């Protein structure tokens, strides 16, 4: 069964600083990988996803992530944090049709002025 | 127009009661999901339906019963509510899936069992 770990339940950065949120997964087959963001009292919204092809994936709001198979990682980055980036970020793994879809435990990002 | 909508938004009820949460999507998607998010924000899939067929049925108490009258609707009925059922329940949909498909989430139903 697949699983997802996110290092750091809470990450704080200063406005304008680099954002790095870590995600590692375990899966017996090549997975589909996702990052979702959840703003307070809202549902989740997709930031970006990796299915096949280019391992560097660009998403909305200036975020990107790189799939590294050898490291079983899919870390999320943004060069310059903005106050509006403060939210909960979830990494997720999907396998094939009818297979489970697993979310990581989430990382809360705080952006300090 | 809201893509994925849930009703009610808030639900406060007593232990032992039976309640339902409704979900509708107007995206024309084939697949719908129910997730439970606990107080620590941990998000776990409960069920998934594709064209009214149950395709994911995770280990949840059988007090929880999903019903999909058509592919645009997926309702969740909960019998004999317990304190531990207090959580936020999210409905989501995807074109196909789950696999590599983007899921679109509703705003959530905040359930509090007293």
mmCIF file of N, CA, C and O in Angstrom, chain A residues 32 34 36 38 41-44 46 49 51 90 94-101 103 105, chain B residues 35 37 41-43 45 50 55-56 58 90 97-103 105-107 110:
data_model
loop_
_atom_site.group_PDB
_atom_site.id
_atom_site.type_symbol
_atom_site.label_atom_id
_atom_site.label_comp_id
_atom_site.label_asym_id
_atom_site.label_seq_id
_atom_site.Cartn_x
_atom_site.Cartn_y
_atom_site.Cartn_z
ATOM 1 N N UNK A 32 0.949 8.511 -9.214
ATOM 2 C CA UNK A 32 0.583 9.864 -9.593
ATOM 3 C C UNK A 32 0.738 10.709 -8.317
ATOM 4 O O UNK A 32 0.332 10.280 -7.238
ATOM 5 N N UNK A 34 0.476 14.561 -6.287
ATOM 6 C CA UNK A 34 -0.299 15.806 -6.264
ATOM 7 C C UNK A 34 0.126 16.682 -5.080
ATOM 8 O O UNK A 34 0.554 16.172 -4.042
ATOM 9 N N UNK A 36 -2.018 19.682 -3.018
ATOM 10 C CA UNK A 36 -3.242 20.450 -2.849
ATOM 11 C C UNK A 36 -3.023 21.492 -1.755
ATOM 12 O O UNK A 36 -2.239 21.274 -0.824
ATOM 13 N N UNK A 38 -5.101 24.047 1.073
ATOM 14 C CA UNK A 38 -6.368 24.300 1.767
ATOM 15 C C UNK A 38 -6.251 25.603 2.542
ATOM 16 O O UNK A 38 -5.473 25.692 3.494
ATOM 17 N N UNK A 41 -10.955 27.197 6.460
ATOM 18 C CA UNK A 41 -12.404 26.988 6.315
ATOM 19 C C UNK A 41 -12.840 26.812 4.861
ATOM 20 O O UNK A 41 -13.960 27.193 4.495
ATOM 21 N N UNK A 42 -11.968 26.243 4.059
ATOM 22 C CA UNK A 42 -12.317 25.976 2.667
ATOM 23 C C UNK A 42 -11.978 24.538 2.307
ATOM 24 O O UNK A 42 -11.307 23.825 3.067
ATOM 25 N N UNK A 43 -12.445 24.125 1.151
ATOM 26 C CA UNK A 43 -12.056 22.834 0.612
ATOM 27 C C UNK A 43 -10.660 22.899 0.023
ATOM 28 O O UNK A 43 -10.020 23.951 0.013
ATOM 29 N N UNK A 44 -10.199 21.767 -0.496
ATOM 30 C CA UNK A 44 -8.861 21.702 -1.080
ATOM 31 C C UNK A 44 -8.917 22.096 -2.550
ATOM 32 O O UNK A 44 -9.925 21.909 -3.227
ATOM 33 N N UNK A 46 -6.326 22.064 -6.168
ATOM 34 C CA UNK A 46 -5.104 21.530 -6.739
ATOM 35 C C UNK A 46 -4.101 22.638 -7.028
ATOM 36 O O UNK A 46 -4.431 23.640 -7.649
ATOM 37 N N UNK A 49 0.251 18.707 -10.295
ATOM 38 C CA UNK A 49 0.295 17.245 -10.237
ATOM 39 C C UNK A 49 1.309 16.707 -11.227
ATOM 40 O O UNK A 49 1.614 17.348 -12.251
ATOM 41 N N UNK A 51 1.869 13.291 -13.488
ATOM 42 C CA UNK A 51 1.312 12.016 -13.958
ATOM 43 C C UNK A 51 2.381 11.286 -14.748
ATOM 44 O O UNK A 51 2.859 10.228 -14.345
ATOM 45 N N UNK A 90 -1.089 19.879 1.280
ATOM 46 C CA UNK A 90 -1.171 18.428 1.335
ATOM 47 C C UNK A 90 -0.542 17.817 0.090
ATOM 48 O O UNK A 90 -0.883 18.192 -1.034
ATOM 49 N N UNK A 94 -1.746 8.842 -5.805
ATOM 50 C CA UNK A 94 -2.781 8.000 -6.368
ATOM 51 C C UNK A 94 -2.142 6.904 -7.200
ATOM 52 O O UNK A 94 -1.069 7.100 -7.768
ATOM 53 N N UNK A 95 -2.803 5.766 -7.249
ATOM 54 C CA UNK A 95 -2.324 4.675 -8.090
ATOM 55 C C UNK A 95 -3.311 4.485 -9.228
ATOM 56 O O UNK A 95 -3.695 5.425 -9.878
ATOM 57 N N UNK A 96 -3.725 3.300 -9.488
ATOM 58 C CA UNK A 96 -4.592 3.057 -10.629
ATOM 59 C C UNK A 96 -6.059 3.177 -10.274
ATOM 60 O O UNK A 96 -6.432 3.450 -9.146
ATOM 61 N N UNK A 97 -6.887 2.931 -11.269
ATOM 62 C CA UNK A 97 -8.338 2.991 -11.091
ATOM 63 C C UNK A 97 -8.764 2.023 -9.991
ATOM 64 O O UNK A 97 -8.350 0.876 -9.962
ATOM 65 N N UNK A 98 -9.589 2.510 -9.100
ATOM 66 C CA UNK A 98 -10.079 1.673 -8.017
ATOM 67 C C UNK A 98 -9.101 1.505 -6.869
ATOM 68 O O UNK A 98 -9.422 0.891 -5.856
ATOM 69 N N UNK A 99 -7.885 2.059 -7.040
ATOM 70 C CA UNK A 99 -6.901 2.000 -5.973
ATOM 71 C C UNK A 99 -7.110 3.165 -5.022
ATOM 72 O O UNK A 99 -7.668 4.184 -5.383
ATOM 73 N N UNK A 100 -6.612 2.981 -3.828
ATOM 74 C CA UNK A 100 -6.763 4.017 -2.826
ATOM 75 C C UNK A 100 -6.028 5.294 -3.234
ATOM 76 O O UNK A 100 -5.084 5.258 -4.015
ATOM 77 N N UNK A 101 -6.505 6.392 -2.714
ATOM 78 C CA UNK A 101 -5.889 7.688 -2.929
ATOM 79 C C UNK A 101 -5.520 8.201 -1.547
ATOM 80 O O UNK A 101 -6.386 8.346 -0.698
ATOM 81 N N UNK A 103 -3.637 10.905 1.141
ATOM 82 C CA UNK A 103 -3.089 12.223 1.428
ATOM 83 C C UNK A 103 -2.040 12.113 2.528
ATOM 84 O O UNK A 103 -2.143 11.287 3.439
ATOM 85 N N UNK A 105 -0.060 13.987 5.812
ATOM 86 C CA UNK A 105 -0.648 14.598 7.001
ATOM 87 C C UNK A 105 -0.773 16.115 6.922
ATOM 88 O O UNK A 105 -1.422 16.720 7.772
ATOM 89 N N UNK B 35 -14.507 12.286 1.834
ATOM 90 C CA UNK B 35 -13.333 12.302 2.695
ATOM 91 C C UNK B 35 -13.742 12.762 4.086
ATOM 92 O O UNK B 35 -14.657 13.570 4.241
ATOM 93 N N UNK B 37 -11.986 14.720 7.366
ATOM 94 C CA UNK B 37 -10.819 15.446 7.870
ATOM 95 C C UNK B 37 -10.990 15.640 9.371
ATOM 96 O O UNK B 37 -11.940 16.288 9.813
ATOM 97 N N UNK B 41 -6.414 17.860 10.993
ATOM 98 C CA UNK B 41 -6.351 18.125 9.548
ATOM 99 C C UNK B 41 -6.012 16.882 8.725
ATOM 100 O O UNK B 41 -5.801 17.000 7.527
ATOM 101 N N UNK B 42 -5.940 15.724 9.374
ATOM 102 C CA UNK B 42 -5.629 14.522 8.616
ATOM 103 C C UNK B 42 -6.822 14.163 7.739
ATOM 104 O O UNK B 42 -7.957 14.087 8.211
ATOM 105 N N UNK B 43 -6.534 13.912 6.465
ATOM 106 C CA UNK B 43 -7.587 13.722 5.464
ATOM 107 C C UNK B 43 -7.570 12.266 4.997
ATOM 108 O O UNK B 43 -6.544 11.777 4.522
ATOM 109 N N UNK B 45 -9.666 9.195 2.734
ATOM 110 C CA UNK B 45 -10.753 8.846 1.826
ATOM 111 C C UNK B 45 -11.651 7.806 2.486
ATOM 112 O O UNK B 45 -11.182 6.923 3.204
ATOM 113 N N UNK B 50 -17.901 5.643 -9.104
ATOM 114 C CA UNK B 50 -17.732 5.988 -10.500
ATOM 115 C C UNK B 50 -19.004 5.603 -11.235
ATOM 116 O O UNK B 50 -19.368 4.414 -11.254
ATOM 117 N N UNK B 55 -16.331 2.127 -6.083
ATOM 118 C CA UNK B 55 -15.021 1.632 -6.499
ATOM 119 C C UNK B 55 -13.988 1.681 -5.380
ATOM 120 O O UNK B 55 -12.983 0.993 -5.446
ATOM 121 N N UNK B 56 -14.178 2.512 -4.399
ATOM 122 C CA UNK B 56 -13.308 2.541 -3.228
ATOM 123 C C UNK B 56 -14.200 2.525 -1.993
ATOM 124 O O UNK B 56 -15.126 3.322 -1.877
ATOM 125 N N UNK B 58 -13.208 2.249 1.829
ATOM 126 C CA UNK B 58 -12.193 2.098 2.848
ATOM 127 C C UNK B 58 -12.798 1.568 4.138
ATOM 128 O O UNK B 58 -14.017 1.444 4.270
ATOM 129 N N UNK B 90 -15.648 16.160 3.488
ATOM 130 C CA UNK B 90 -15.531 16.794 2.180
ATOM 131 C C UNK B 90 -16.003 15.838 1.099
ATOM 132 O O UNK B 90 -15.635 14.657 1.080
ATOM 133 N N UNK B 97 -11.171 8.509 -12.669
ATOM 134 C CA UNK B 97 -10.300 8.491 -11.510
ATOM 135 C C UNK B 97 -10.515 7.353 -10.581
ATOM 136 O O UNK B 97 -11.263 6.431 -10.871
ATOM 137 N N UNK B 98 -9.781 7.460 -9.436
ATOM 138 C CA UNK B 98 -9.012 8.598 -8.988
ATOM 139 C C UNK B 98 -7.657 8.727 -9.677
ATOM 140 O O UNK B 98 -7.298 9.820 -10.110
ATOM 141 N N UNK B 99 -6.872 7.743 -9.701
ATOM 142 C CA UNK B 99 -5.600 7.677 -10.412
ATOM 143 C C UNK B 99 -4.940 9.044 -10.579
ATOM 144 O O UNK B 99 -4.586 9.682 -9.638
ATOM 145 N N UNK B 100 -4.806 9.493 -11.794
ATOM 146 C CA UNK B 100 -4.102 10.740 -12.053
ATOM 147 C C UNK B 100 -4.992 11.944 -12.242
ATOM 148 O O UNK B 100 -4.533 12.990 -12.695
ATOM 149 N N UNK B 101 -6.264 11.816 -11.872
ATOM 150 C CA UNK B 101 -7.208 12.895 -12.134
ATOM 151 C C UNK B 101 -7.215 13.951 -11.039
ATOM 152 O O UNK B 101 -7.082 13.633 -9.847
ATOM 153 N N UNK B 102 -7.426 15.184 -11.433
ATOM 154 C CA UNK B 102 -7.601 16.271 -10.476
ATOM 155 C C UNK B 102 -8.940 16.116 -9.781
ATOM 156 O O UNK B 102 -9.960 15.891 -10.436
ATOM 157 N N UNK B 103 -8.941 16.236 -8.477
ATOM 158 C CA UNK B 103 -10.179 16.197 -7.718
ATOM 159 C C UNK B 103 -10.586 17.621 -7.352
ATOM 160 O O UNK B 103 -9.755 18.434 -6.963
ATOM 161 N N UNK B 105 -12.934 19.805 -4.868
ATOM 162 C CA UNK B 105 -13.519 19.621 -3.554
ATOM 163 C C UNK B 105 -14.653 20.599 -3.287
ATOM 164 O O UNK B 105 -14.618 21.756 -3.712
ATOM 165 N N UNK B 106 -15.627 20.121 -2.524
ATOM 166 C CA UNK B 106 -16.653 20.995 -2.005
ATOM 167 C C UNK B 106 -16.135 21.764 -0.800
ATOM 168 O O UNK B 106 -15.002 21.553 -0.358
ATOM 169 N N UNK B 107 -16.966 22.653 -0.244
ATOM 170 C CA UNK B 107 -16.524 23.503 0.864
ATOM 171 C C UNK B 107 -16.485 22.792 2.215
ATOM 172 O O UNK B 107 -15.974 23.348 3.177
ATOM 173 N N UNK B 110 -19.183 20.679 8.356
ATOM 174 C CA UNK B 110 -18.606 20.571 9.694
ATOM 175 C C UNK B 110 -19.618 19.917 10.622
ATOM 176 O O UNK B 110 -20.641 20.515 10.949
#
